[in-house]
Short mmCIF file of C-alpha atoms and ligand atoms in Angstrom, two decimals:
data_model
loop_
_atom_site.label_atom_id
_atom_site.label_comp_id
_atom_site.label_asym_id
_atom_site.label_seq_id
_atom_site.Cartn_x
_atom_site.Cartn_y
_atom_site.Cartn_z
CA UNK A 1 -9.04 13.30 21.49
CA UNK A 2 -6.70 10.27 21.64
CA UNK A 3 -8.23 7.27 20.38
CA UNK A 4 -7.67 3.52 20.76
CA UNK A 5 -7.06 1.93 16.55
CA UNK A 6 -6.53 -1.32 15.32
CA UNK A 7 -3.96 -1.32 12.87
CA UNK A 8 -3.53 -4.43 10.85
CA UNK A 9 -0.51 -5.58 9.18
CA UNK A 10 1.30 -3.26 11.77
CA UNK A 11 4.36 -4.79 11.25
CA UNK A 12 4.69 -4.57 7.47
CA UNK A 13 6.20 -1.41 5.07
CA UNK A 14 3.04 0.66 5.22
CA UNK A 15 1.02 -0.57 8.54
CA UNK A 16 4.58 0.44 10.82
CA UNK A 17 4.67 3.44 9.12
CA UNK A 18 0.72 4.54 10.14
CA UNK A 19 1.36 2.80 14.03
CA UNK A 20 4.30 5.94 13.99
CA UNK A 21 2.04 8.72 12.68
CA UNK A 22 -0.58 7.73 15.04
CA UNK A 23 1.06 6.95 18.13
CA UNK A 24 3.13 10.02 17.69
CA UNK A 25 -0.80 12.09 17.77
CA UNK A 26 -1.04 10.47 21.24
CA UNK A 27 -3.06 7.35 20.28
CA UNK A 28 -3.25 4.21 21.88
CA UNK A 29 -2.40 1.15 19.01
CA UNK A 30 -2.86 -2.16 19.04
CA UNK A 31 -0.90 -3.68 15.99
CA UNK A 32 -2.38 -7.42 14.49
CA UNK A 33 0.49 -8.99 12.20
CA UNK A 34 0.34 -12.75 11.60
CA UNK A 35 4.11 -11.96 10.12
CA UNK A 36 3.59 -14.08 6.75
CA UNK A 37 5.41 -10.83 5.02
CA UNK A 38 5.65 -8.43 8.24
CA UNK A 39 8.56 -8.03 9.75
CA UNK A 40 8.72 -7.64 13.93
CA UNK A 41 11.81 -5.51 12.96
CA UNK A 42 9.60 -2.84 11.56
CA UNK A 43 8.05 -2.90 15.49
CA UNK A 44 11.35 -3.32 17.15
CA UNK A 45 11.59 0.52 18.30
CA UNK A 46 7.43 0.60 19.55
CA UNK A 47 8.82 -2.78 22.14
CA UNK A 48 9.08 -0.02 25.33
CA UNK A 49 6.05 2.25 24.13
CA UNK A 50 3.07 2.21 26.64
CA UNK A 51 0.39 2.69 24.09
CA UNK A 52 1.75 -0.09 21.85
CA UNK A 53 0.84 -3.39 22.04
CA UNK A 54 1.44 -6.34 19.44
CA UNK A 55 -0.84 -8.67 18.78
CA UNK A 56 0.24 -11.82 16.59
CA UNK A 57 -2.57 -13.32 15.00
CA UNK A 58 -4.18 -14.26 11.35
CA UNK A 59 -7.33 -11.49 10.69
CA UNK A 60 -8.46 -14.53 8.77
CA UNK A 61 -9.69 -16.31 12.11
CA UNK A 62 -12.41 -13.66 13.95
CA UNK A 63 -11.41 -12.13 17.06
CA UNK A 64 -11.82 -9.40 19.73
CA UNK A 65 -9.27 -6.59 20.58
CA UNK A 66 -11.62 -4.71 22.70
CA UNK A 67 -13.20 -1.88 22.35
CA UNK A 68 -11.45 0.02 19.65
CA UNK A 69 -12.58 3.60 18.50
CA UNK A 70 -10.74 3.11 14.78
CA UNK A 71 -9.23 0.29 12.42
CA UNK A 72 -6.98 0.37 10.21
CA UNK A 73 -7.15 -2.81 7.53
CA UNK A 74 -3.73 -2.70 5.78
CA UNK A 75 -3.38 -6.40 6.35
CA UNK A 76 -2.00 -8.61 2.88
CA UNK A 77 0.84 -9.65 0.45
CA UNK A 78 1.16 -6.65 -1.02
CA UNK A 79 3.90 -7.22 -3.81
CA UNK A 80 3.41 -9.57 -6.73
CA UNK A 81 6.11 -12.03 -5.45
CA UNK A 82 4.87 -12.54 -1.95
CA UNK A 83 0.92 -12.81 -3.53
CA UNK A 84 2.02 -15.50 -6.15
CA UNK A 85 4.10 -17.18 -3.28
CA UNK A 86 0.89 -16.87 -0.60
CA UNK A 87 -2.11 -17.00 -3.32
CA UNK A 88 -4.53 -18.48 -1.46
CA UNK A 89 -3.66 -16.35 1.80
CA UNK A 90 -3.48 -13.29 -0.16
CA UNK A 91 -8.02 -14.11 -1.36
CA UNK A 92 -8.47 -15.32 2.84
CA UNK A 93 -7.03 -12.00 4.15
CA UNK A 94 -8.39 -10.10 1.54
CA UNK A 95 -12.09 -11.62 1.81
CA UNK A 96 -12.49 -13.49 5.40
CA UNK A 97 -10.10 -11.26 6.66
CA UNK A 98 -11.56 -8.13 5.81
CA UNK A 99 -15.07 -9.37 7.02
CA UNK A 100 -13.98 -10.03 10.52
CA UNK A 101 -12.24 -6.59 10.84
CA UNK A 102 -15.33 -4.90 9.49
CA UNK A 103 -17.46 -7.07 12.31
CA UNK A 104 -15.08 -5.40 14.83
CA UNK A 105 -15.88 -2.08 13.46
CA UNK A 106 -19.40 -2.57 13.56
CA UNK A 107 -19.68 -4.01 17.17
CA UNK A 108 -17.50 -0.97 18.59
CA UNK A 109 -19.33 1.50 16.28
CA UNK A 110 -15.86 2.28 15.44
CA UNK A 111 -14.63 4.26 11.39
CA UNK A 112 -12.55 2.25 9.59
CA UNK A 113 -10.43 2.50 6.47
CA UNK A 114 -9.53 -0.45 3.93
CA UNK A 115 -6.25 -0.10 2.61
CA UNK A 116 -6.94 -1.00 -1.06
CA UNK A 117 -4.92 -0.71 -4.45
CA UNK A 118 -4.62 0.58 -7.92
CA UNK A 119 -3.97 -2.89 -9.04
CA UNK A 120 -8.28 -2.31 -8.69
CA UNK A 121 -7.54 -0.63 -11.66
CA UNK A 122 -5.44 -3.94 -13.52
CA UNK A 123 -3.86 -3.08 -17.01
CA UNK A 124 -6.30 0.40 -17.38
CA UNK A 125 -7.43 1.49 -20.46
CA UNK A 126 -8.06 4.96 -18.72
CA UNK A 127 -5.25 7.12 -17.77
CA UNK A 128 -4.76 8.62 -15.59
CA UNK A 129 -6.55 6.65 -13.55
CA UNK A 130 -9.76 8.41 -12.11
CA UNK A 131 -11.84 6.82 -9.35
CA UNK A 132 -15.13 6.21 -11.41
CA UNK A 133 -12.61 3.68 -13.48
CA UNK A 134 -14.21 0.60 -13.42
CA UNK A 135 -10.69 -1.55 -14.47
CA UNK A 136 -9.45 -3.66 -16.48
CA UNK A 137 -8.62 -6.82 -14.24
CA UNK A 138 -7.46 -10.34 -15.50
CA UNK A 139 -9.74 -12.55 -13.21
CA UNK A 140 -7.90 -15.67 -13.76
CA UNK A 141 -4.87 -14.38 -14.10
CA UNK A 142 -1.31 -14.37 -11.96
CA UNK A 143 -2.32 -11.50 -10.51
CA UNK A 144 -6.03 -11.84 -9.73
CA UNK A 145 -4.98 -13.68 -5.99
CA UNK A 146 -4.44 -10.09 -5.21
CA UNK A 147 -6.60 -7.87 -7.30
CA UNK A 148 -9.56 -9.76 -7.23
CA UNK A 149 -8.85 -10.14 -3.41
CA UNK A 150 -8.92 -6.48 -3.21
CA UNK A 151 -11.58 -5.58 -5.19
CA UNK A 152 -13.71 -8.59 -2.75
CA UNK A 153 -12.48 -6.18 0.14
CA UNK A 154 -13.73 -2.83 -1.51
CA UNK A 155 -17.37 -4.36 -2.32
CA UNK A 156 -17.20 -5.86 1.67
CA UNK A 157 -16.43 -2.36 2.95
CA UNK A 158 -19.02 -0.34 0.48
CA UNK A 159 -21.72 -3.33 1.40
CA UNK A 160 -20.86 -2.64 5.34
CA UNK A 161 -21.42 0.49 5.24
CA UNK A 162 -24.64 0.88 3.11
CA UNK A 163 -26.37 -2.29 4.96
CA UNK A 164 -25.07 -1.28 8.56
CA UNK A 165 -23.67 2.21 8.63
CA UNK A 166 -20.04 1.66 9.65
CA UNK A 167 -18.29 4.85 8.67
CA UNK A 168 -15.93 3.49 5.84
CA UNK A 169 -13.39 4.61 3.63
CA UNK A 170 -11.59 3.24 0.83
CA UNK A 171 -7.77 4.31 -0.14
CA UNK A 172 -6.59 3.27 -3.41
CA UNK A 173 -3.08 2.66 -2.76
CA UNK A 174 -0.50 3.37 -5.71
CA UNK A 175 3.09 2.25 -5.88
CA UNK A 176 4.83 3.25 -2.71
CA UNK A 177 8.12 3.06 -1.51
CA UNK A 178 10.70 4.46 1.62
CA UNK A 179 12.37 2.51 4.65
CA UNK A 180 11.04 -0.57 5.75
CA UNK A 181 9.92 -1.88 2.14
CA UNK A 182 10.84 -5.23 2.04
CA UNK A 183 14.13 -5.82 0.84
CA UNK A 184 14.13 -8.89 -0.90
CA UNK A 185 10.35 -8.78 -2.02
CA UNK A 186 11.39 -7.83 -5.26
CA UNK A 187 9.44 -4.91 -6.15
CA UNK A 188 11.12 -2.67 -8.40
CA UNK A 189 12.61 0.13 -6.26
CA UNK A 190 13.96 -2.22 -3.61
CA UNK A 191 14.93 -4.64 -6.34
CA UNK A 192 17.21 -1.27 -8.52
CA UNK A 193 18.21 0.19 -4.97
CA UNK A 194 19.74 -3.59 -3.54
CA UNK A 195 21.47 -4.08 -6.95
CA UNK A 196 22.67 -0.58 -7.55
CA UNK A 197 23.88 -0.72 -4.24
CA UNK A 198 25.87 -4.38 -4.72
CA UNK A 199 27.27 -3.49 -8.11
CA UNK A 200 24.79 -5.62 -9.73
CA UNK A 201 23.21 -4.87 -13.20
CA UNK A 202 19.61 -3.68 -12.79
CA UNK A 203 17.05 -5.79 -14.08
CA UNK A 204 14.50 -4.23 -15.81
CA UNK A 205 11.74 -6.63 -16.86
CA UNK A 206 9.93 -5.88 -20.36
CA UNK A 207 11.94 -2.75 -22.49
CA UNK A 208 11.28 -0.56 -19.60
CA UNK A 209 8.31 0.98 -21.28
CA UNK A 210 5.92 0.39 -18.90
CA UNK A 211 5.03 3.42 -16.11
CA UNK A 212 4.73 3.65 -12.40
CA UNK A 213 4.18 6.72 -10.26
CA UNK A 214 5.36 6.35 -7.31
CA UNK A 215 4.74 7.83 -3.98
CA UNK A 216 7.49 8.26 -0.84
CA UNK A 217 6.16 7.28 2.65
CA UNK A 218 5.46 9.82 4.47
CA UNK A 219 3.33 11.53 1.64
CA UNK A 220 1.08 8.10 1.61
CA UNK A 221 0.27 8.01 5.11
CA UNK A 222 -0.43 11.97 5.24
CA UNK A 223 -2.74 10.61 2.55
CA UNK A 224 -4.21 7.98 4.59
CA UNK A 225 -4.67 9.76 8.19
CA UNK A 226 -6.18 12.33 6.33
CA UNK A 227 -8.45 10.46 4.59
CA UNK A 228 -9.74 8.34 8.01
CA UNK A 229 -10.31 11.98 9.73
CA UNK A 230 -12.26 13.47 6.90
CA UNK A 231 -15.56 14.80 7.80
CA UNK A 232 -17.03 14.80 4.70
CA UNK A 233 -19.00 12.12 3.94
CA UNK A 234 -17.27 10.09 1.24
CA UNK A 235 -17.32 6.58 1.48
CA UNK A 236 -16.32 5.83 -2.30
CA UNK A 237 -12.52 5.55 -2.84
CA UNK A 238 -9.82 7.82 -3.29
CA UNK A 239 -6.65 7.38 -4.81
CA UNK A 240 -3.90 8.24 -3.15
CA UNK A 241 -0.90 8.37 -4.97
CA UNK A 242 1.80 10.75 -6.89
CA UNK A 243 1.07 11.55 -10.18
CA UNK A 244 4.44 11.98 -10.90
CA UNK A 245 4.94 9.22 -14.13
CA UNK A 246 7.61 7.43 -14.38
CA UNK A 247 9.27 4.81 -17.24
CA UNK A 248 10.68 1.93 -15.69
CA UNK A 249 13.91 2.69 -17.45
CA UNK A 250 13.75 6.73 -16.33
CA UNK A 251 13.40 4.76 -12.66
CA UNK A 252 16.22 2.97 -12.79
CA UNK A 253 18.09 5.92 -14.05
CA UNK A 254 17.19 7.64 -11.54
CA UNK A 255 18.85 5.30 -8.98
CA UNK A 256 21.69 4.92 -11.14
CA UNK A 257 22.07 8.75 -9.97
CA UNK A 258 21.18 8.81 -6.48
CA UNK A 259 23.29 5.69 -5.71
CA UNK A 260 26.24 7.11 -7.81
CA UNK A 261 26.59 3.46 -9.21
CA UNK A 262 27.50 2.40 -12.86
CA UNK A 263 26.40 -0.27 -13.23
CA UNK A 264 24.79 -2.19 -16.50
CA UNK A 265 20.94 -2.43 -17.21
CA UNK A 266 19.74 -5.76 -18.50
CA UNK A 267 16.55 -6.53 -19.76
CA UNK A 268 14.42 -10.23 -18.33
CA UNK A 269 10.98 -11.23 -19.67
CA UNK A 270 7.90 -9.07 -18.54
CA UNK A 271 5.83 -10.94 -16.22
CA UNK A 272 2.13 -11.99 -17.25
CA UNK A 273 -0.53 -8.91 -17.23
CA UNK A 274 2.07 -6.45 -15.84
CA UNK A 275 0.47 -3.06 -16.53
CA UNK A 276 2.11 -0.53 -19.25
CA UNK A 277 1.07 2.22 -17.22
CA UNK A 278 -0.52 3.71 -13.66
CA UNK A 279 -0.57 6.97 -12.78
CA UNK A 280 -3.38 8.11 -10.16
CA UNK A 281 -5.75 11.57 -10.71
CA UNK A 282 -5.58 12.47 -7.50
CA UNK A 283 -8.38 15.09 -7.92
CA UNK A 284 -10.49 13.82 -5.20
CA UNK A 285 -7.76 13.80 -3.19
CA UNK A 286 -6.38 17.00 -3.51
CA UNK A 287 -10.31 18.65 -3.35
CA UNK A 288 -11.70 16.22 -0.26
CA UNK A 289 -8.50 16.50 1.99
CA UNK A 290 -6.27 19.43 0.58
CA UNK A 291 -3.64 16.57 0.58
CA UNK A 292 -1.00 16.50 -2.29
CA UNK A 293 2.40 14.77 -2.38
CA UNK A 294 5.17 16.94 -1.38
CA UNK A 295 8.52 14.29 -2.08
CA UNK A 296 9.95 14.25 -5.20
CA UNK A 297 11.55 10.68 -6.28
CA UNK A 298 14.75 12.12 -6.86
CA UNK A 299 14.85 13.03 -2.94
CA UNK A 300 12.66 10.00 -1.79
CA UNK A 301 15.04 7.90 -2.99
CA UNK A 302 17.85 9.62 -1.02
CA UNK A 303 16.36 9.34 2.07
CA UNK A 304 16.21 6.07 1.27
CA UNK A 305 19.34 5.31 0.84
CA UNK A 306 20.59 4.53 4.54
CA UNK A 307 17.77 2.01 5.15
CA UNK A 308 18.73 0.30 1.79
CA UNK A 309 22.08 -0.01 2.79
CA UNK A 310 21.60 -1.18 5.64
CA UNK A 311 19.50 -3.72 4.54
CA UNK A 312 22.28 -5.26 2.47
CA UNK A 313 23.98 -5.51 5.68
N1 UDP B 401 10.18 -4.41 -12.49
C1 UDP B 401 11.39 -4.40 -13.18
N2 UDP B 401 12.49 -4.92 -12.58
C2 UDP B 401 12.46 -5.42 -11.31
C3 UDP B 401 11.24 -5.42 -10.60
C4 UDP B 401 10.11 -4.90 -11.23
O1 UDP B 401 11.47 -3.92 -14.33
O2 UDP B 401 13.53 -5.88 -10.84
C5 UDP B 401 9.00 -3.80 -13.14
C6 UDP B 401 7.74 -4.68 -13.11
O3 UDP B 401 7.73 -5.56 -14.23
C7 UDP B 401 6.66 -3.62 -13.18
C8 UDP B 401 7.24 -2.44 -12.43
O4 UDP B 401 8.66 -2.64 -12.41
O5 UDP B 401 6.44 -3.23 -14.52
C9 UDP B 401 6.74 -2.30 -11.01
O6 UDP B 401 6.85 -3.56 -10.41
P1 UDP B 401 6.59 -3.84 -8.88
O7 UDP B 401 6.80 -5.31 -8.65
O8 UDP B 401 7.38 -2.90 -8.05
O9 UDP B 401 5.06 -3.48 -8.59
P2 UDP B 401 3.71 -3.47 -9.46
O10 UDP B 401 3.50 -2.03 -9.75
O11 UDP B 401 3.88 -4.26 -10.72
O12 UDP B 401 2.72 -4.06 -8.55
#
């Protein structure tokens, strides 16, 4: 039955992504962006859809949609140069934020799903990564704006719905990537794609040791719709992710190749508490929802390509 969901931080990579999937099921969306890393270009195309609507406004200040029958928190600085630019943003929307779209939940007896991280995880001393993983998260650190935001959020959501019954779940997010990731935020696949794509020597931070897995697009938000519409009742997290483990080096390889470019590598200093390695067990995953990722990098990063491009203008 078509629904009427909040989605927050519709206009960044992810959140315009899940406003598509839904509103192409028939829903009715109402997208919240206070565009402090969103970009209303990620909207443009929804500007003429009926069932759209655009609300700009900070989640950190309470307010009222309506009634809504779903929402979606994907709201915050998600990559570690916007959340060391917008630290003390990146704890608000991640604490007071996540409180106020857990209130509208609760008044319209409506699910909702937090869109939380493996950086929940920090530098893990448990790989792969399994839900039951408590972490191993600098608190003070460069990073903690973010994953201590996050892991605020997930105790928030558990706490709402053990003391008031909202119907919650929790997606552990794992690196992502596809059209619409900011180009200039410089994580490390737009960061290889822009320079491959300019002639510009990749910059690979560290010796290129350190892992990622990383998961196209489309395969995340199957991930995530699947998760909000499961029937079973799990309310503890579940990663969703591609196992598929990548070097940082093999990664920029890998766009060497699907750019065509020859361009040099150089190495730069490896920012403070970067993990050496993530890679998600997607057990739960793949035994609560049947859900596995289907795109390999090799051809994620190809369909890729255009949008990068045409980023660089
Ligand atoms: N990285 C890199 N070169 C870049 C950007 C990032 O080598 O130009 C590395 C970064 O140090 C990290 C990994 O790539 O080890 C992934 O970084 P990203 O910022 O994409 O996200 P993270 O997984 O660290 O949140």
């Amino acid at each position: 039955m078509p629904q009427t969901i909040l989605v927050t931080g519709a206009a960044g990579f992810l959140g315009s992504h899940l406003c598509d999937a839904l509103l192409a099921e028939g829903h009715t969306v109402i997208g919240a962006d206070n565009l402090s890393t969103g970009n209303r270009a990620n909207i443009a195309h929804l500007a003429t859809e009926p069932r759209f609507s655009f609300l700009q406004k900070d989640i950190v200040q309470p307010f009222d949609p309506g009634k809504v029958d779903y929402v979606f928190n994907m709201a915050s600085p998600a990559s570690p140069i916007d959340y060391a630019r917008l630290g003390v943003e990146t704890l608000l929307v991640g604490s007071a934020g996540t409180i106020n779209t857990l209130d509208i939940a609760r008044k319209y007896s409506a699910g909702y799903l937090h869109a939380s991280t493996s950086e929940c995880y920090g530098d893990p001393e448990v790989h792969p990564q399994v839900e039951t993983y408590w972490g191993h998260v600098n608190p003070i650190g460069p990073r903690s704006v973010y994953d201590e935001a996050k892991r605020f959020s997930e105790a928030a959501v558990m706490a709402y719905h053990r003391y008031y019954g909202v119907d919650t779940h929790l997606v552990r997010i794992f690196n992502t990537y596809g059209p619409r990731l900011q180009a200039n935020d410089g994580r490390v696949i737009s960061n290889f794609m822009i320079q491959a794509l300019r002639g510009e020597p990749l910059t690979i931070y560290g010796d290129g040791s350190q892992t990622r897995s990383f998961c196209y697009v489309s395969d995340l938000i199957d991930g995530i719709v699947r998760l909000s519409r499961s029937t079973t009742d799990e309310h503890l997290p579940v990663n969703i992710g591609n196992p598929d483990e990548w070097t940082i080096l093999e990664c920029a390889q890998e766009v060497l190749k699907v750019t065509g470019a020859s361009v040099e590598i150089v190495l730069k200093p490896l920012p403070q508490d970067d993990p050496t390695r993530r890679k998600p067990d997607i057990t739960r995953a793949r035994t609560l929802l049947g859900w596995e990722p289907k795109v390999k990098l090799h051809d994620g990063l190809h369909k890729s390509l255009a949008y990068f491009k045409s980023s660089i203008g």
